[in-house]
Tab-separated table of C-alpha atoms and ligand atoms in Angstrom:
chain	number	residue	atom	x	y	z
H	1	MET	CA	8.970	-30.783	7.533
H	2	ALA	CA	8.616	-27.207	6.313
H	3	GLU	CA	6.524	-25.336	3.775
H	4	ILE	CA	7.619	-23.210	0.826
H	5	ILE	CA	5.692	-20.882	-1.504
H	6	ILE	CA	5.875	-22.341	-5.023
H	7	GLY	CA	3.418	-19.990	-6.782
H	8	THR	CA	1.594	-16.709	-6.301
H	9	GLY	CA	-1.229	-14.829	-8.020
H	10	ALA	CA	-3.255	-11.663	-7.548
H	11	ALA	CA	-6.358	-9.977	-8.937
H	12	VAL	CA	-7.820	-6.514	-8.458
H	13	PRO	CA	-10.996	-4.952	-9.882
H	14	ALA	CA	-10.761	-3.007	-13.133
H	15	TYR	CA	-12.248	0.224	-11.759
H	16	VAL	CA	-9.737	2.627	-10.196
H	17	LEU	CA	-10.880	5.334	-7.779
H	18	ASP	CA	-8.190	7.929	-7.162
H	19	ASN	CA	-8.092	10.409	-4.285
H	20	ASP	CA	-9.713	13.138	-6.387
H	21	GLY	CA	-12.601	10.742	-7.014
H	22	VAL	CA	-12.994	10.158	-3.263
H	23	ALA	CA	-12.955	13.957	-2.763
H	24	GLU	CA	-16.091	14.102	-4.918
H	25	LEU	CA	-17.856	11.893	-2.345
H	26	VAL	CA	-16.646	13.332	0.977
H	27	GLU	CA	-14.899	16.477	2.186
H	28	THR	CA	-11.251	15.546	1.761
H	29	ASP	CA	-8.407	16.085	-0.691
H	30	ASP	CA	-5.567	14.258	-2.374
H	31	ALA	CA	-2.855	16.045	-0.332
H	32	TRP	CA	-4.455	15.091	3.034
H	33	ILE	CA	-4.919	11.434	2.055
H	34	ARG	CA	-1.387	11.095	0.667
H	35	GLU	CA	0.231	12.810	3.637
H	36	ARG	CA	-1.712	10.905	6.331
H	37	THR	CA	-1.800	7.487	4.652
H	38	GLY	CA	0.434	7.307	1.552
H	39	ILE	CA	-2.558	6.128	-0.517
H	40	ARG	CA	-2.980	7.567	-4.037
H	41	GLN	CA	-5.720	5.332	-5.450
H	42	ARG	CA	-7.626	2.111	-4.829
H	43	HIS	CA	-9.443	-0.490	-6.986
H	44	ILE	CA	-13.178	-0.837	-6.346
H	45	ALA	CA	-15.284	-3.840	-7.374
H	46	LYS	CA	-18.159	-2.981	-9.705
H	47	GLU	CA	-18.568	-6.255	-11.584
H	48	GLU	CA	-16.186	-8.346	-9.475
H	49	THR	CA	-16.945	-10.057	-6.151
H	50	THR	CA	-14.877	-11.441	-3.281
H	51	ALA	CA	-15.307	-14.921	-4.795
H	52	SER	CA	-14.534	-13.928	-8.399
H	53	LEU	CA	-11.367	-12.096	-7.342
H	54	ALA	CA	-10.326	-15.079	-5.203
H	55	GLU	CA	-10.878	-17.408	-8.172
H	56	GLU	CA	-8.813	-15.211	-10.518
H	57	ALA	CA	-5.934	-14.910	-8.040
H	58	ALA	CA	-6.092	-18.663	-7.384
H	59	CYS	CA	-5.968	-19.549	-11.103
H	60	ARG	CA	-2.866	-17.376	-11.530
H	61	ALA	CA	-1.157	-18.868	-8.468
H	62	VAL	CA	-1.800	-22.429	-9.652
H	63	VAL	CA	-0.443	-21.641	-13.141
H	64	ASP	CA	2.577	-19.910	-11.546
H	65	ALA	CA	3.192	-22.976	-9.352
H	66	GLY	CA	3.023	-25.221	-12.416
H	67	ILE	CA	0.910	-27.861	-10.685
H	68	ALA	CA	-2.261	-29.654	-11.741
H	69	PRO	CA	-5.277	-28.366	-9.734
H	70	ASN	CA	-6.170	-31.905	-8.652
H	71	ARG	CA	-2.867	-32.031	-6.744
H	72	ILE	CA	-4.137	-29.362	-4.294
H	73	ASP	CA	-5.084	-30.961	-0.969
H	74	LEU	CA	-6.386	-27.907	0.875
H	75	ILE	CA	-7.862	-24.486	0.045
H	76	VAL	CA	-8.119	-21.897	2.815
H	77	VAL	CA	-9.627	-18.487	2.051
H	78	ALA	CA	-9.216	-15.587	4.457
H	79	THR	CA	-12.061	-13.116	4.055
H	80	ALA	CA	-14.388	-10.906	6.064
H	81	THR	CA	-16.528	-9.975	3.060
H	82	ALA	CA	-17.828	-13.226	1.567
H	83	ASN	CA	-20.753	-12.656	-0.817
H	84	GLN	CA	-22.798	-15.304	0.915
H	85	ARG	CA	-22.739	-17.092	4.244
H	86	MET	CA	-22.514	-20.482	2.576
H	87	PRO	CA	-21.092	-22.196	0.687
H	88	CYS	CA	-17.720	-20.784	1.650
H	89	VAL	CA	-15.545	-18.927	-0.864
H	90	ALA	CA	-12.982	-21.749	-0.751
H	91	CYS	CA	-15.598	-24.152	-2.173
H	92	GLU	CA	-16.408	-21.680	-4.949
H	93	VAL	CA	-12.698	-21.466	-5.779
H	94	GLN	CA	-12.405	-25.259	-5.729
H	95	GLU	CA	-15.228	-25.596	-8.249
H	96	LYS	CA	-13.795	-22.875	-10.496
H	97	ILE	CA	-10.234	-24.202	-10.663
H	98	GLY	CA	-11.123	-27.909	-10.606
H	99	ALA	CA	-9.289	-28.782	-7.396
H	100	GLN	CA	-11.672	-31.618	-6.594
H	101	GLN	CA	-9.351	-33.356	-4.125
H	102	ALA	CA	-9.077	-30.335	-1.850
H	103	ALA	CA	-10.575	-29.836	1.609
H	104	CYS	CA	-12.013	-26.307	1.733
H	105	PHE	CA	-12.852	-23.709	4.346
H	106	ASP	CA	-12.805	-19.955	4.984
H	107	LEU	CA	-11.518	-18.129	8.020
H	108	ASN	CA	-12.085	-14.589	9.193
H	109	ALA	CA	-9.531	-12.541	11.093
H	110	ALA	CA	-10.034	-9.303	9.106
H	111	CYS	CA	-6.713	-7.836	7.945
H	112	THR	CA	-4.726	-10.538	9.808
H	113	GLY	CA	-6.628	-13.194	7.867
H	114	PHE	CA	-3.993	-14.131	5.297
H	115	VAL	CA	-1.276	-14.616	7.926
H	116	LEU	CA	-3.543	-16.893	9.981
H	117	ALA	CA	-4.687	-18.793	6.873
H	118	TYR	CA	-1.034	-19.256	5.912
H	119	GLN	CA	-0.207	-20.512	9.429
H	120	THR	CA	-3.176	-22.907	9.373
H	121	ALA	CA	-2.212	-24.386	5.999
H	122	ALA	CA	1.457	-24.595	7.022
H	123	ALA	CA	0.462	-26.511	10.172
H	124	TYR	CA	-1.370	-29.124	8.042
H	125	LEU	CA	1.689	-29.462	5.812
H	126	LYS	CA	4.175	-29.675	8.674
H	127	ALA	CA	2.035	-32.322	10.393
H	128	GLY	CA	2.299	-34.412	7.236
H	129	ILE	CA	-1.484	-34.359	6.670
H	130	TYR	CA	-1.329	-32.590	3.304
H	131	ARG	CA	1.353	-31.921	0.714
H	132	THR	CA	0.028	-28.910	-1.231
H	133	ALA	CA	-2.193	-26.053	-0.069
H	134	LEU	CA	-3.691	-22.991	-1.735
H	135	VAL	CA	-3.996	-20.004	0.601
H	136	ILE	CA	-6.010	-16.984	-0.501
H	137	GLY	CA	-6.808	-13.563	0.959
H	138	SER	CA	-9.770	-11.880	-0.738
H	139	ASP	CA	-11.848	-8.913	0.374
H	140	CYS	CA	-14.190	-6.337	-1.095
H	141	MET	CA	-14.059	-3.804	1.719
H	142	SER	CA	-15.924	-1.320	-0.488
H	143	GLN	CA	-19.097	-3.317	0.326
H	144	VAL	CA	-18.890	-2.511	4.031
H	145	ILE	CA	-17.567	1.036	3.842
H	146	ASP	CA	-19.765	3.995	4.681
H	147	TRP	CA	-18.979	6.192	1.681
H	148	GLN	CA	-20.079	9.218	3.699
H	149	ASP	CA	-17.491	8.621	6.431
H	150	ARG	CA	-14.263	10.317	5.380
H	151	SER	CA	-12.278	8.778	8.231
H	152	THR	CA	-12.672	5.283	6.729
H	153	CYS	CA	-13.694	5.506	3.057
H	154	ILE	CA	-10.322	6.983	2.044
H	155	LEU	CA	-8.448	3.943	3.320
H	156	PHE	CA	-9.778	0.779	1.745
H	157	GLY	CA	-9.688	-0.963	-1.630
H	158	ASP	CA	-10.718	-4.344	-3.042
H	159	GLY	CA	-8.552	-7.246	-4.215
H	160	ALA	CA	-7.315	-10.790	-3.792
H	161	GLY	CA	-3.986	-12.563	-3.564
H	162	ALA	CA	-3.078	-16.241	-3.444
H	163	ALA	CA	-0.103	-18.449	-2.654
H	164	VAL	CA	0.474	-22.160	-3.302
H	165	LEU	CA	2.365	-23.792	-0.437
H	166	GLN	CA	4.158	-27.093	-0.734
H	167	ARG	CA	5.575	-29.334	1.962
H	168	GLN	CA	9.311	-29.921	1.743
H	169	PRO	CA	11.941	-31.488	3.954
H	170	GLY	CA	13.836	-29.021	6.071
H	171	LEU	CA	13.696	-26.530	8.861
H	172	SER	CA	10.252	-25.514	10.013
H	173	TYR	CA	9.679	-22.038	11.484
H	174	LEU	CA	7.411	-21.379	14.461
H	175	PRO	CA	4.643	-18.789	13.887
H	176	VAL	CA	3.372	-16.074	16.226
H	177	ALA	CA	-0.291	-15.082	16.574
H	178	GLY	CA	-2.454	-13.373	19.133
H	179	ALA	CA	-5.630	-11.449	19.797
H	180	ASP	CA	-7.163	-9.032	22.274
H	181	GLY	CA	-10.912	-9.532	22.128
H	182	ARG	CA	-11.416	-6.800	24.739
H	183	LYS	CA	-10.590	-4.277	21.997
H	184	GLY	CA	-13.205	-5.489	19.528
H	185	GLU	CA	-15.088	-2.192	19.440
H	186	VAL	CA	-12.034	-0.345	18.092
H	187	LEU	CA	-12.668	-1.767	14.622
H	188	SER	CA	-15.939	-3.514	13.892
H	189	CYS	CA	-18.626	-4.172	11.301
H	190	GLN	CA	-22.043	-5.540	12.265
H	191	ALA	CA	-23.620	-8.180	10.050
H	192	LEU	CA	-26.921	-7.195	8.468
H	193	TYR	CA	-29.879	-9.359	9.422
H	194	GLU	CA	-32.544	-7.540	7.439
H	195	GLU	CA	-34.634	-10.647	6.922
H	196	GLN	CA	-34.981	-11.149	10.665
H	197	PRO	CA	-37.403	-8.572	12.087
H	198	PHE	CA	-36.757	-9.690	15.673
H	199	TYR	CA	-33.113	-8.703	15.322
H	200	LYS	CA	-32.656	-5.172	16.570
H	201	LYS	CA	-30.449	-3.185	14.212
H	202	SER	CA	-28.332	-0.299	15.399
H	203	GLY	CA	-28.242	2.848	13.252
H	204	ASP	CA	-24.861	2.051	11.738
H	205	SER	CA	-25.389	-1.670	11.218
H	206	GLY	CA	-23.534	-3.094	8.243
H	207	PHE	CA	-20.816	-0.438	8.013
H	208	LEU	CA	-17.240	-0.640	9.192
H	209	ARG	CA	-16.632	1.603	12.216
H	210	MET	CA	-13.134	2.396	13.367
H	211	ASP	CA	-11.275	4.390	15.971
H	212	GLY	CA	-8.399	5.163	13.606
H	213	GLN	CA	-6.005	6.497	16.220
H	214	ALA	CA	-6.526	3.487	18.501
H	215	VAL	CA	-5.836	1.097	15.595
H	216	PHE	CA	-2.779	3.155	14.643
H	217	LYS	CA	-1.350	2.999	18.192
H	218	PHE	CA	-2.067	-0.732	18.430
H	219	ALA	CA	-0.370	-1.426	15.072
H	220	VAL	CA	2.815	0.556	15.732
H	221	ARG	CA	3.266	-1.214	19.095
H	222	LYS	CA	2.136	-4.746	18.254
H	223	VAL	CA	3.626	-5.299	14.779
H	224	PRO	CA	7.286	-4.739	15.807
H	225	GLU	CA	6.657	-6.828	18.954
H	226	ALA	CA	5.243	-9.706	16.883
H	227	ILE	CA	8.111	-9.516	14.371
H	228	LEU	CA	10.758	-9.563	17.110
H	229	GLU	CA	8.949	-12.441	18.838
H	230	VAL	CA	8.790	-14.567	15.677
H	231	LEU	CA	12.475	-13.889	14.979
H	232	GLU	CA	13.528	-14.695	18.523
H	233	SER	CA	11.503	-17.893	18.726
H	234	ASN	CA	13.289	-19.123	15.604
H	235	GLY	CA	16.766	-18.018	16.702
H	236	LEU	CA	16.954	-15.308	14.035
H	237	SER	CA	17.553	-11.542	13.983
H	238	THR	CA	16.404	-8.808	11.587
H	239	GLY	CA	19.695	-9.229	9.705
H	240	ASP	CA	18.647	-12.766	8.711
H	241	ILE	CA	15.561	-11.487	6.871
H	242	ASP	CA	15.632	-10.301	3.257
H	243	TRP	CA	12.188	-8.678	3.107
H	244	PHE	CA	9.506	-7.541	5.528
H	245	VAL	CA	6.009	-7.894	4.083
H	246	ILE	CA	3.500	-6.322	6.435
H	247	HIS	CA	-0.180	-5.511	6.093
H	248	GLN	CA	-0.684	-2.350	4.021
H	249	ALA	CA	-2.893	-0.037	6.082
H	250	ASN	CA	-0.975	3.209	6.295
H	251	ARG	CA	2.520	4.162	5.131
H	252	ARG	CA	3.158	5.891	8.461
H	253	ILE	CA	2.524	2.597	10.284
H	254	ILE	CA	5.098	0.828	8.072
H	255	GLU	CA	7.635	3.655	8.610
H	256	SER	CA	7.099	3.446	12.362
H	257	VAL	CA	7.602	-0.341	12.329
H	258	ALA	CA	10.847	0.117	10.361
H	259	ARG	CA	12.051	2.719	12.904
H	260	HIS	CA	11.176	0.475	15.867
H	261	LEU	CA	13.105	-2.409	14.305
H	262	GLY	CA	16.011	-0.140	13.331
H	263	ILE	CA	15.916	-1.165	9.678
H	264	SER	CA	15.618	0.717	6.409
H	265	MET	CA	12.265	1.182	4.648
H	266	GLU	CA	13.999	-0.266	1.588
H	267	ARG	CA	13.622	-3.726	3.108
H	268	PHE	CA	9.824	-3.362	3.220
H	269	LEU	CA	7.647	-4.122	0.219
H	270	VAL	CA	5.101	-1.299	-0.110
H	271	ASN	CA	2.252	-0.952	-2.610
H	272	LEU	CA	-0.547	0.711	-0.640
H	273	GLN	CA	-0.239	3.800	-2.825
H	274	GLU	CA	-1.814	1.749	-5.655
H	275	TYR	CA	-4.380	-0.333	-3.782
H	276	GLY	CA	-5.132	1.201	-0.369
H	277	ASN	CA	-5.862	-1.268	2.421
H	278	THR	CA	-7.135	-4.463	0.783
H	279	SER	CA	-7.484	-6.228	4.163
H	280	SER	CA	-6.658	-9.953	3.906
H	281	ALA	CA	-5.433	-9.500	0.315
H	282	SER	CA	-2.673	-6.975	0.987
H	283	ILE	CA	0.119	-9.413	1.917
H	284	PRO	CA	-0.434	-11.978	-0.896
H	285	ILE	CA	-0.752	-9.169	-3.480
H	286	LEU	CA	2.610	-7.852	-2.257
H	287	LEU	CA	4.131	-11.338	-2.431
H	288	ASP	CA	2.908	-11.733	-5.999
H	289	GLU	CA	4.198	-8.340	-7.105
H	290	GLY	CA	7.510	-8.927	-5.350
H	291	LYS	CA	7.932	-12.313	-6.982
H	292	HIS	CA	7.069	-11.163	-10.492
H	293	SER	CA	9.062	-7.933	-10.320
H	294	GLY	CA	12.141	-10.012	-9.436
H	295	ARG	CA	12.667	-8.400	-6.025
H	296	LEU	CA	11.789	-11.605	-4.191
H	297	LYS	CA	14.291	-14.256	-5.155
H	298	LYS	CA	14.490	-17.995	-4.691
H	299	GLY	CA	15.743	-18.978	-1.257
H	300	GLN	CA	15.174	-15.595	0.373
H	301	ARG	CA	13.707	-15.452	3.858
H	302	LEU	CA	10.724	-13.140	4.453
H	303	VAL	CA	8.678	-12.062	7.436
H	304	ILE	CA	4.962	-11.618	6.828
H	305	ALA	CA	3.062	-9.752	9.566
H	306	GLY	CA	-0.594	-8.763	9.813
H	307	PHE	CA	-2.813	-6.848	12.206
H	308	GLY	CA	-6.467	-5.924	12.226
H	309	ALA	CA	-9.929	-6.139	13.702
H	310	GLY	CA	-10.385	-8.347	16.722
H	311	LEU	CA	-7.930	-6.993	17.589
H	312	THR	CA	-5.733	-9.656	16.003
H	313	TRP	CA	-2.126	-10.002	14.905
H	314	GLY	CA	0.229	-12.610	13.505
H	315	ALA	CA	3.706	-13.042	12.024
H	316	SER	CA	5.433	-15.868	10.157
H	317	ILE	CA	8.730	-16.512	8.459
H	318	VAL	CA	8.220	-17.680	4.879
H	319	GLN	CA	10.379	-18.797	1.979
H	320	ILE	CA	9.880	-18.513	-1.769
H	321	ALA	CA	10.877	-21.321	-4.127
E	1	ACO	N1	-9.791	14.324	4.945
E	1	ACO	C1	-9.547	15.469	5.578
E	1	ACO	N2	-9.574	15.586	6.916
E	1	ACO	C2	-9.843	14.466	7.613
E	1	ACO	C3	-10.098	13.229	7.014
E	1	ACO	C4	-10.078	13.186	5.615
E	1	ACO	N3	-10.310	12.044	4.932
E	1	ACO	N4	-10.326	12.317	7.977
E	1	ACO	C5	-10.208	12.940	9.154
E	1	ACO	N5	-9.929	14.257	8.939
E	1	ACO	C6	-9.706	15.309	9.922
E	1	ACO	C7	-10.336	14.971	11.255
E	1	ACO	O1	-11.679	15.392	11.284
E	1	ACO	C8	-9.464	15.753	12.199
E	1	ACO	O2	-9.874	17.107	12.170
E	1	ACO	P1	-9.875	18.000	13.523
E	1	ACO	O3	-8.447	18.034	13.956
E	1	ACO	O4	-10.424	19.301	13.055
E	1	ACO	O5	-10.752	17.239	14.462
E	1	ACO	C9	-8.077	15.687	11.562
E	1	ACO	O6	-8.298	15.377	10.180
E	1	ACO	C10	-7.173	14.653	12.162
E	1	ACO	O7	-7.921	13.434	12.243
E	1	ACO	P2	-7.255	12.154	12.874
E	1	ACO	O8	-8.286	11.062	12.957
E	1	ACO	O9	-6.521	12.535	14.118
E	1	ACO	O10	-6.198	11.785	11.745
E	1	ACO	P3	-5.012	10.749	11.816
E	1	ACO	O11	-3.723	11.423	11.594
E	1	ACO	O12	-5.134	9.832	13.004
E	1	ACO	O13	-5.273	9.870	10.520
E	1	ACO	C11	-6.145	7.740	9.898
E	1	ACO	C12	-6.471	9.134	10.420
E	1	ACO	C13	-5.534	7.881	8.524
E	1	ACO	C14	-7.430	6.927	9.820
E	1	ACO	C15	-5.124	7.054	10.860
E	1	ACO	O14	-5.584	7.154	12.196
E	1	ACO	C16	-4.911	5.607	10.533
E	1	ACO	O15	-4.411	5.262	9.480
E	1	ACO	N6	-5.200	4.702	11.474
E	1	ACO	C17	-5.005	3.282	11.291
E	1	ACO	C18	-6.176	2.710	10.577
E	1	ACO	C19	-5.937	1.289	10.128
E	1	ACO	O16	-4.828	0.834	10.039
E	1	ACO	N7	-7.030	0.593	9.848
E	1	ACO	C20	-7.007	-0.688	9.267
E	1	ACO	C21	-6.830	-1.772	10.251
E	1	ACO	S1	-6.843	-3.332	9.488
E	1	ACO	C22	-8.391	-4.081	9.488
E	1	ACO	O17	-8.590	-5.062	10.158
E	1	ACO	C23	-9.512	-3.556	8.670
């Protein structure tokens, strides 16, 4: 048994903050941000929330898949920025789209979240437990960004992407995933426990803190390793892959991955110039854009690969119906 993507959807907030807008908040400029990251603008949630964006992306994916919502057996949402601790975002999505038969849960692996949610759903399908799953990545990173810290606030944007997976007979690909919990401090964000006076807060509690160079070095080493590992474990080579869809954090990271793998940048889908780093949403937004722009075609074989806080990483081979 294998899984195949039969529908995709995406949603981003209406408000667009370009690099000049960020330069009004911190000491930076458009040329520096473009040169160091490739980012030109990002969407920031003013009215929208992690749940509302997830619901919008999910509705579009279900319509694109052409299935009735009550045929969905499982909803998994990858997010690190849920509006509330409970109920989970997946349950909010279920209620909104009317997928009453679905089991629902969220998982958090920061920017690797969508890849791990995809792998989790695919495992249920391959095991024959479920037939149809809705996998969503949704994050509003703007909520946890220190808008006075120019080393992080230039990077992130808000958004959501979704994919409907369906079980089908055929070859099943093995996934790759890993983590190095010893490197947790490299990229972290403390939860706020304001209501609990006994909980001692540090000065920067609630904001994302990142050692950008350490994350950069980790990504350029680990992402090509994970891609080669997933190819090798499935008896494939880079030549067997039509598109590489990797987490959108920094254009220089993607260029470095392409160099390490010895393949052209033209085989990578890239949209970070429009959205910045949307964390768990970046890969499904790319899948949706690729599908609807006609670049991703039926039967093509893709690699999706993510990396992020934890530190975590993961790669899978996926197919579009
Ligand atoms: N504007 C202007 N100057 C800046 C800015 C800015 N926004 N930010 C930093 N600088 C300055 C620094 O102060 C430094 O100045 P100095 O040389 O006088 O000390 C100089 O620019 C160089 O700073 P670096 O930090 O060395 O810049 P670098 O080239 O490493 O780029 C960046 C920084 C863009 C953050 C890069 O390290 C990066 O992209 N890292 C990866 C981050 C990432 O992928 N994060 C997401 C992970 S996924 C997840 O789970 C959330």
